[in-house]
Coordinates of C-alpha atoms and ligand atoms in Angstrom, one line a residue:
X1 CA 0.0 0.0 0.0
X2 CA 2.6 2.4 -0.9
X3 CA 2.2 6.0 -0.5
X4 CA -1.5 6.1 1.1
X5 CA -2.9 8.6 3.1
X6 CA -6.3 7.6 4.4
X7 CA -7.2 10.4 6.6
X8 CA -7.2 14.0 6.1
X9 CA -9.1 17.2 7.1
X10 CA -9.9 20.4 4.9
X11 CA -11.6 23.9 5.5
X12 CA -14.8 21.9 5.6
X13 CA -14.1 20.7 8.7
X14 CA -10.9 22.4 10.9
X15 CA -8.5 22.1 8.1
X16 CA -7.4 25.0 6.7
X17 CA -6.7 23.6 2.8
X18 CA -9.7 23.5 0.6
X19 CA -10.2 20.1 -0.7
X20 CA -8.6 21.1 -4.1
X21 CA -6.1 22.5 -2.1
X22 CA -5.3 19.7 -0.4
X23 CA -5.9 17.5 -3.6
X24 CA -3.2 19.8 -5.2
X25 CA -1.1 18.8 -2.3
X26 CA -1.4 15.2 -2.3
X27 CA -0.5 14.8 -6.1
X28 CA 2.6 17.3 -5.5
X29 CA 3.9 14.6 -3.2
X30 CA 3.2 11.9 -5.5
X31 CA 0.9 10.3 -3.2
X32 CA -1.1 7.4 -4.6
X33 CA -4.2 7.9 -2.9
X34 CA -5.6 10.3 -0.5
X35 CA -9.4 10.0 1.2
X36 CA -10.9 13.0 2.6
X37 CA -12.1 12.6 6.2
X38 CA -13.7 15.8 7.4
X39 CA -15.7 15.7 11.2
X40 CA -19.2 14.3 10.6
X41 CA -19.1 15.9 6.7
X42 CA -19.2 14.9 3.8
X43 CA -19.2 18.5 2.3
X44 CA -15.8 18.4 0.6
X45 CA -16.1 15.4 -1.3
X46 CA -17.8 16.3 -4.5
X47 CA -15.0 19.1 -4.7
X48 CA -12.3 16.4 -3.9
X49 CA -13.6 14.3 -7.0
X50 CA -13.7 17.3 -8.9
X51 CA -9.7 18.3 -8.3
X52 CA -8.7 15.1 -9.3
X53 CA -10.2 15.0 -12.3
X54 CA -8.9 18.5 -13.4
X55 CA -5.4 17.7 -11.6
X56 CA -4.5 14.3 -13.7
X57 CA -2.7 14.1 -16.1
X58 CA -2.0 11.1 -18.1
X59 CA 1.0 10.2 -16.4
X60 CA 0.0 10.4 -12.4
X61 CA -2.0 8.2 -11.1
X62 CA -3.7 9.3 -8.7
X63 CA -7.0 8.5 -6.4
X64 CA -9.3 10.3 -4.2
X65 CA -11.2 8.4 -1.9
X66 CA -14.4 9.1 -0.1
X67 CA -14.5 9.3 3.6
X68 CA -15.7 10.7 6.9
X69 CA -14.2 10.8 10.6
X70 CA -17.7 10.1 12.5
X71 CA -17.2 11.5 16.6
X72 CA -18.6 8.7 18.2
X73 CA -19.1 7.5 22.3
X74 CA -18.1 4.1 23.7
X75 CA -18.1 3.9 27.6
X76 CA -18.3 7.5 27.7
X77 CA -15.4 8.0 25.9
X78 CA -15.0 10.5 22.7
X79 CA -14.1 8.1 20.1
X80 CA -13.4 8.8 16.1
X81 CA -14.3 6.2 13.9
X82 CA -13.1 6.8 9.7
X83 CA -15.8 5.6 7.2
X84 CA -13.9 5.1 3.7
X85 CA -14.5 4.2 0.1
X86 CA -18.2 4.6 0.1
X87 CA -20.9 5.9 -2.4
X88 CA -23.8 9.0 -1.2
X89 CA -26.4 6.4 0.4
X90 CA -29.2 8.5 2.6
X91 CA -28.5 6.4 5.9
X92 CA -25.0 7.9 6.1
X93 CA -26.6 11.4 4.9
X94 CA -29.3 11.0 7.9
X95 CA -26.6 10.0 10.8
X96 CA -24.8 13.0 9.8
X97 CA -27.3 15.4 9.9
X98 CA -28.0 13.9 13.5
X99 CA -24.0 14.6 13.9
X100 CA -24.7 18.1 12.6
X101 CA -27.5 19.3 14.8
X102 CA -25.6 18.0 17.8
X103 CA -22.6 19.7 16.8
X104 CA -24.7 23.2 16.7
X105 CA -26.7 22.3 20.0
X106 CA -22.5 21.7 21.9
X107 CA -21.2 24.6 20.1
X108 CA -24.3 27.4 21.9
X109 CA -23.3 25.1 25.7
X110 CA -19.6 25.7 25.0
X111 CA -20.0 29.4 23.9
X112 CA -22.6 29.9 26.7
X113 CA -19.6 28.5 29.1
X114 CA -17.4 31.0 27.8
X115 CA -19.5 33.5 28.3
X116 CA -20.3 33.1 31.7
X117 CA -16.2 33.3 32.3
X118 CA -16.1 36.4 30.9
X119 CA -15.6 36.4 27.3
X120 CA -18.0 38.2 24.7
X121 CA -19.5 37.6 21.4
X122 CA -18.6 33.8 21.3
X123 CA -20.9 32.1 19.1
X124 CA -20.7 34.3 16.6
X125 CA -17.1 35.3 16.9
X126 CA -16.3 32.0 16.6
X127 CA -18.6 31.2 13.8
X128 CA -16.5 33.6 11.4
X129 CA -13.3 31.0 11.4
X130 CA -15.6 27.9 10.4
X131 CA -15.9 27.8 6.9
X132 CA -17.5 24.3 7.2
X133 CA -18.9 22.4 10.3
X134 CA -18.3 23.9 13.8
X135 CA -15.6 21.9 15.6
X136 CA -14.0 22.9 19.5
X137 CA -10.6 23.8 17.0
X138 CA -12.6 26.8 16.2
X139 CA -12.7 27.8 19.7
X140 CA -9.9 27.6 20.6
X141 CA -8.9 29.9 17.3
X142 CA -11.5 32.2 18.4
X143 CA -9.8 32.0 22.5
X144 CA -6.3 32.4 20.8
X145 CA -6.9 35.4 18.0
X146 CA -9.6 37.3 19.8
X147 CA -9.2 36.7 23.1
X148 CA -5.0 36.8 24.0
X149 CA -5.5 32.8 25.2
X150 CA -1.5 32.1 24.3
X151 CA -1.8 29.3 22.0
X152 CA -4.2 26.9 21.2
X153 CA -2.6 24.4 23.1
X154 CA -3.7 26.3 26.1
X155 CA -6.6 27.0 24.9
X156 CA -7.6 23.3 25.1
X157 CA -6.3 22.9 28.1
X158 CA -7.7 25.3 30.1
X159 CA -10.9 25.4 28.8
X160 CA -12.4 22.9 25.8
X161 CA -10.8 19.7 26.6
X162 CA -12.7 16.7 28.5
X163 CA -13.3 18.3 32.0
X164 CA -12.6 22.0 31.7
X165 CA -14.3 24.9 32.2
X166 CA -16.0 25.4 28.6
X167 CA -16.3 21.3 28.3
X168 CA -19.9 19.9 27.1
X169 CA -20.5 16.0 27.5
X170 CA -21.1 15.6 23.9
X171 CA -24.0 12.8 22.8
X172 CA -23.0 11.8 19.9
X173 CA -24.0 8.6 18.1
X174 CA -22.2 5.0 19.5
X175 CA -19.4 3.6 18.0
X176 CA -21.8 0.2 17.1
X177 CA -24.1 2.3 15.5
X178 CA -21.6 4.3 13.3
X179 CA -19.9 1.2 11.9
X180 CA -23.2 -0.4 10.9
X181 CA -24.3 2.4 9.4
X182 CA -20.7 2.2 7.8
X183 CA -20.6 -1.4 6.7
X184 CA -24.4 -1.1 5.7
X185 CA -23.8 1.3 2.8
X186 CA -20.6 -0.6 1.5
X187 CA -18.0 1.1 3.0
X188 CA -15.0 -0.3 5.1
X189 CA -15.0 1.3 9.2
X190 CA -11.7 2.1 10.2
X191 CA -10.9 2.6 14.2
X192 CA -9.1 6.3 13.7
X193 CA -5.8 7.0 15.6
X194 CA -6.4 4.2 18.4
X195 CA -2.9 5.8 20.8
X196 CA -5.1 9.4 21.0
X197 CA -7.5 8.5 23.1
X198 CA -4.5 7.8 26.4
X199 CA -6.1 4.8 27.3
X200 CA -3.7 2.4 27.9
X201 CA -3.0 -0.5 26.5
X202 CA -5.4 -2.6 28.8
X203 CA -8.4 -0.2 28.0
X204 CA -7.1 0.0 24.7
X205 CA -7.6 -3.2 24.0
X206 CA -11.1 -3.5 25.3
X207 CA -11.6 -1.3 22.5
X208 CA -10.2 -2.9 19.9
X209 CA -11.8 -6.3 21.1
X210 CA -15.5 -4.2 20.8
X211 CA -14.6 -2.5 17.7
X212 CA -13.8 -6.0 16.1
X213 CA -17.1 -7.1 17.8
X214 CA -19.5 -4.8 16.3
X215 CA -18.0 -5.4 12.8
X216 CA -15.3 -2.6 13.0
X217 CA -12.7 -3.8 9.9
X218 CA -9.7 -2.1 10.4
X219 CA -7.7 -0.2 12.9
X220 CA -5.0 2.5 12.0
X221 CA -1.8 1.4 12.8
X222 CA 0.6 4.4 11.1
X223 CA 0.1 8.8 12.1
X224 CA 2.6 11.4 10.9
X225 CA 3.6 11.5 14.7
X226 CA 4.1 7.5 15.6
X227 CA 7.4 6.5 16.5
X228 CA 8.1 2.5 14.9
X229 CA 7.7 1.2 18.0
X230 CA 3.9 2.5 18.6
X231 CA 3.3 1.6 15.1
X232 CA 4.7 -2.1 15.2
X233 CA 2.3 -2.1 18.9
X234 CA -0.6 -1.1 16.4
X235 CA -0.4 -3.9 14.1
X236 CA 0.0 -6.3 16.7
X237 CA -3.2 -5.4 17.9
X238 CA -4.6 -5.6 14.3
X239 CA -2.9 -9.2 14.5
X240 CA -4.5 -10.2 17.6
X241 CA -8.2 -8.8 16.9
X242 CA -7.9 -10.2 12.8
X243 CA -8.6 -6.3 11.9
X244 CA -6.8 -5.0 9.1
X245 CA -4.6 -2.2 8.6
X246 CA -5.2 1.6 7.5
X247 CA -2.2 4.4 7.1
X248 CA -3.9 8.1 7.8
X249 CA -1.3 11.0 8.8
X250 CA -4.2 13.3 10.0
X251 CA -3.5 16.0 8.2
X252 CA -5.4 19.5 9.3
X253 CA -2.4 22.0 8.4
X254 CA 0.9 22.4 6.9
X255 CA 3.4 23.0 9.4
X256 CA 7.4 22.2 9.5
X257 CA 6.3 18.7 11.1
X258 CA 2.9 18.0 9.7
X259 CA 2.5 17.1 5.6
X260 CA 0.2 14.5 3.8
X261 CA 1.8 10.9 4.0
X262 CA 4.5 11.8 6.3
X263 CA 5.6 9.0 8.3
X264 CA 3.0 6.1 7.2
X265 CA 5.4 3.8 5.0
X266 CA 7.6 3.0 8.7
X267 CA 6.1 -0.6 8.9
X268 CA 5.4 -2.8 6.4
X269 CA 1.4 -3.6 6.2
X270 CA 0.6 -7.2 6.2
X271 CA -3.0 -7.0 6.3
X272 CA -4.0 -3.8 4.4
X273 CA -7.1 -2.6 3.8
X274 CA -7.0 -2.9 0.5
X275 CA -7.8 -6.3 0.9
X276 CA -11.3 -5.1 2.1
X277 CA -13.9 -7.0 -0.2
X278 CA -15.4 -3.6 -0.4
X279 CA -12.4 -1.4 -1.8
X280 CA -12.7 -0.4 -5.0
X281 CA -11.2 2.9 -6.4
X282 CA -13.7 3.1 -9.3
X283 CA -17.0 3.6 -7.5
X284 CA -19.0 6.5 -8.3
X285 CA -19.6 9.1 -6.0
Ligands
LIG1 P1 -14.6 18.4 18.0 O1 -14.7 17.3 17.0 O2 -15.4 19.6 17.7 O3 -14.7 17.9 19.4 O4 -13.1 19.0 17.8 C1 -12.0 18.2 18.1 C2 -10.9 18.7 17.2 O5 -10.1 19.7 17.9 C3 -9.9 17.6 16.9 O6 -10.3 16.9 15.7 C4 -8.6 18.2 16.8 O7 -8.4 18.7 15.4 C5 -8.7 19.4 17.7 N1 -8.1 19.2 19.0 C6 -8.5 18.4 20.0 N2 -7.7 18.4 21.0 C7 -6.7 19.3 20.7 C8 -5.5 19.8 21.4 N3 -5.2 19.4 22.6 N4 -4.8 20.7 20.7 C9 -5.1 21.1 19.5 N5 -6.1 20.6 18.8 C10 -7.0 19.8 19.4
LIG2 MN1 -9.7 17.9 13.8
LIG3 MN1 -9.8 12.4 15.3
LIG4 MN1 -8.9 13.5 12.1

């Protein structure tokens, strides 16, 4: 699976590349494939498709590939599971709405939290740095640029990450039901970034073990920041739960240590996912 990069954001989301942008990007690097993953949309895709076509010519191959990062809860945790390689189907279209509507209901707690700190204008001050879907990112833009919180760094951790001041227990859908609502439209459910959720390896692999339970059907087991070691632990995992193997760097901006494809080709893949029954770089959008 050479040169993959199976999880990305854009400005539709908390990127800050538009999809062609980040299309533009991918071929520069002579990636062979890149799938667009925005938070709970699907609003860059159609754009993504678009790029490629007007990007190739007859020399590169290239692929774009459909996908989604779905915020999901298992045990009350915050848990992103990747949707890839899938056509429009209205189920997916329907959970995302869902998605949607709970993203705007958080976003007015969180800025209402903020405002009873002390800070003005939130909602809407915020607002003007998502192009796309609202995501706590743009907060924390919003704390950083117009409201002299340091860096955005701090910004999470004083006040938007799990258990500070501006955090809102979030009730998004369940892990089970975003991976059948994944599988049931013909796509392949991938277990996003499973070392970012600090659970430990015990806890972490009572998640895996569910994931594989519910009909999850592949874990990522290579990030841009992964040292060999973590990434050799990941496939292990897939080894031991028979899940296979997805490469995503989780690309939001470019930065002296953040690119498309940077650092997924460390380990070899035994069990990639393009050995999913359902991948298939020619279906239609
Ligand atoms: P949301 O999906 O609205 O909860 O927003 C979560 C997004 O915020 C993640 O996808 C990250 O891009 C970003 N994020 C989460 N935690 C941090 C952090 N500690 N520092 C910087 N960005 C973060
Ligand atoms: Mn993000
Ligand atoms: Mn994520
Ligand atoms: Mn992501």
């Amino acid at each position: 699976m050479y040169r993959f990069d199976l999880h990305s954001h854009s400005s539709c989301s908390d990127g800050t590349l538009t999809p062609t942008e980040l299309v533009k990007r991918a071929i520069g690097l002579n990636l062979a494939a890149l799938a667009l993953t925005d938070h709970d949309s699907l609003n860059g895709i159609s754009e993504g498709f678009t790029a490629t076509e007007l990007s190739l010519n007859s020399e590169k191959k290239f692929n774009f590939i459909s996908g989604v990062e779905i915020s999901t809860i298992w045990n009350g945790l915050e848990i992103h599971m990747v949707g890839l390689n899938f056509s429009r189907h209205p189920l997916l279209d329907e959970l995302l709405q869902q998605q949607a509507q709970k993203r705007i209901d958080r976003a007015k707690q969180i800025a209402h939290k903020l405002e009873v700190y002390g800070f003005q204008n939130v909602l809407a001050g915020t607002q003007k740095y998502a192009k796309g879907d609202i995501t706590r990112a743009h907060f924390a833009q919003f704390l950083v640029e117009d409201c002299g919180v340091t860096s955005i760094d701090k910004a999470f951790k004083k006040f938007l990450s799990k258990g500070k001041k501006a955090y809102v227990t979030p009730n998004w859908v369940s892990l089970a039901e975003a991976v059948l609502v994944i599988n049931s439209i013909g796509g392949i459910s991938v277990l996003a970034h499973p070392l970012e959720y600090d659970l430990g390896y015990q806890k972490l692999d009572g998640l895996i073990s569910y994931f594989k339970q519910v009909g999850g059907d592949a874990i990522e087991v290579a990030r841009s920041n992964l040292s060999t070691k973590q990434q050799q632990k990941l496939r292990d995992f897939s080894h031991k739960y028979d899940l296979l193997q997805s490469v995503g760097s989780d690309f939001h901006r470019p930065s002296s240590w953040h690119n498309l494809g940077k650092n997924l080709n460390i380990i070899e893949l035994d069990k990639p996912i393009t050995n999913h029954p359902n991948w298939d770089l020619n279906k239609l959008w």
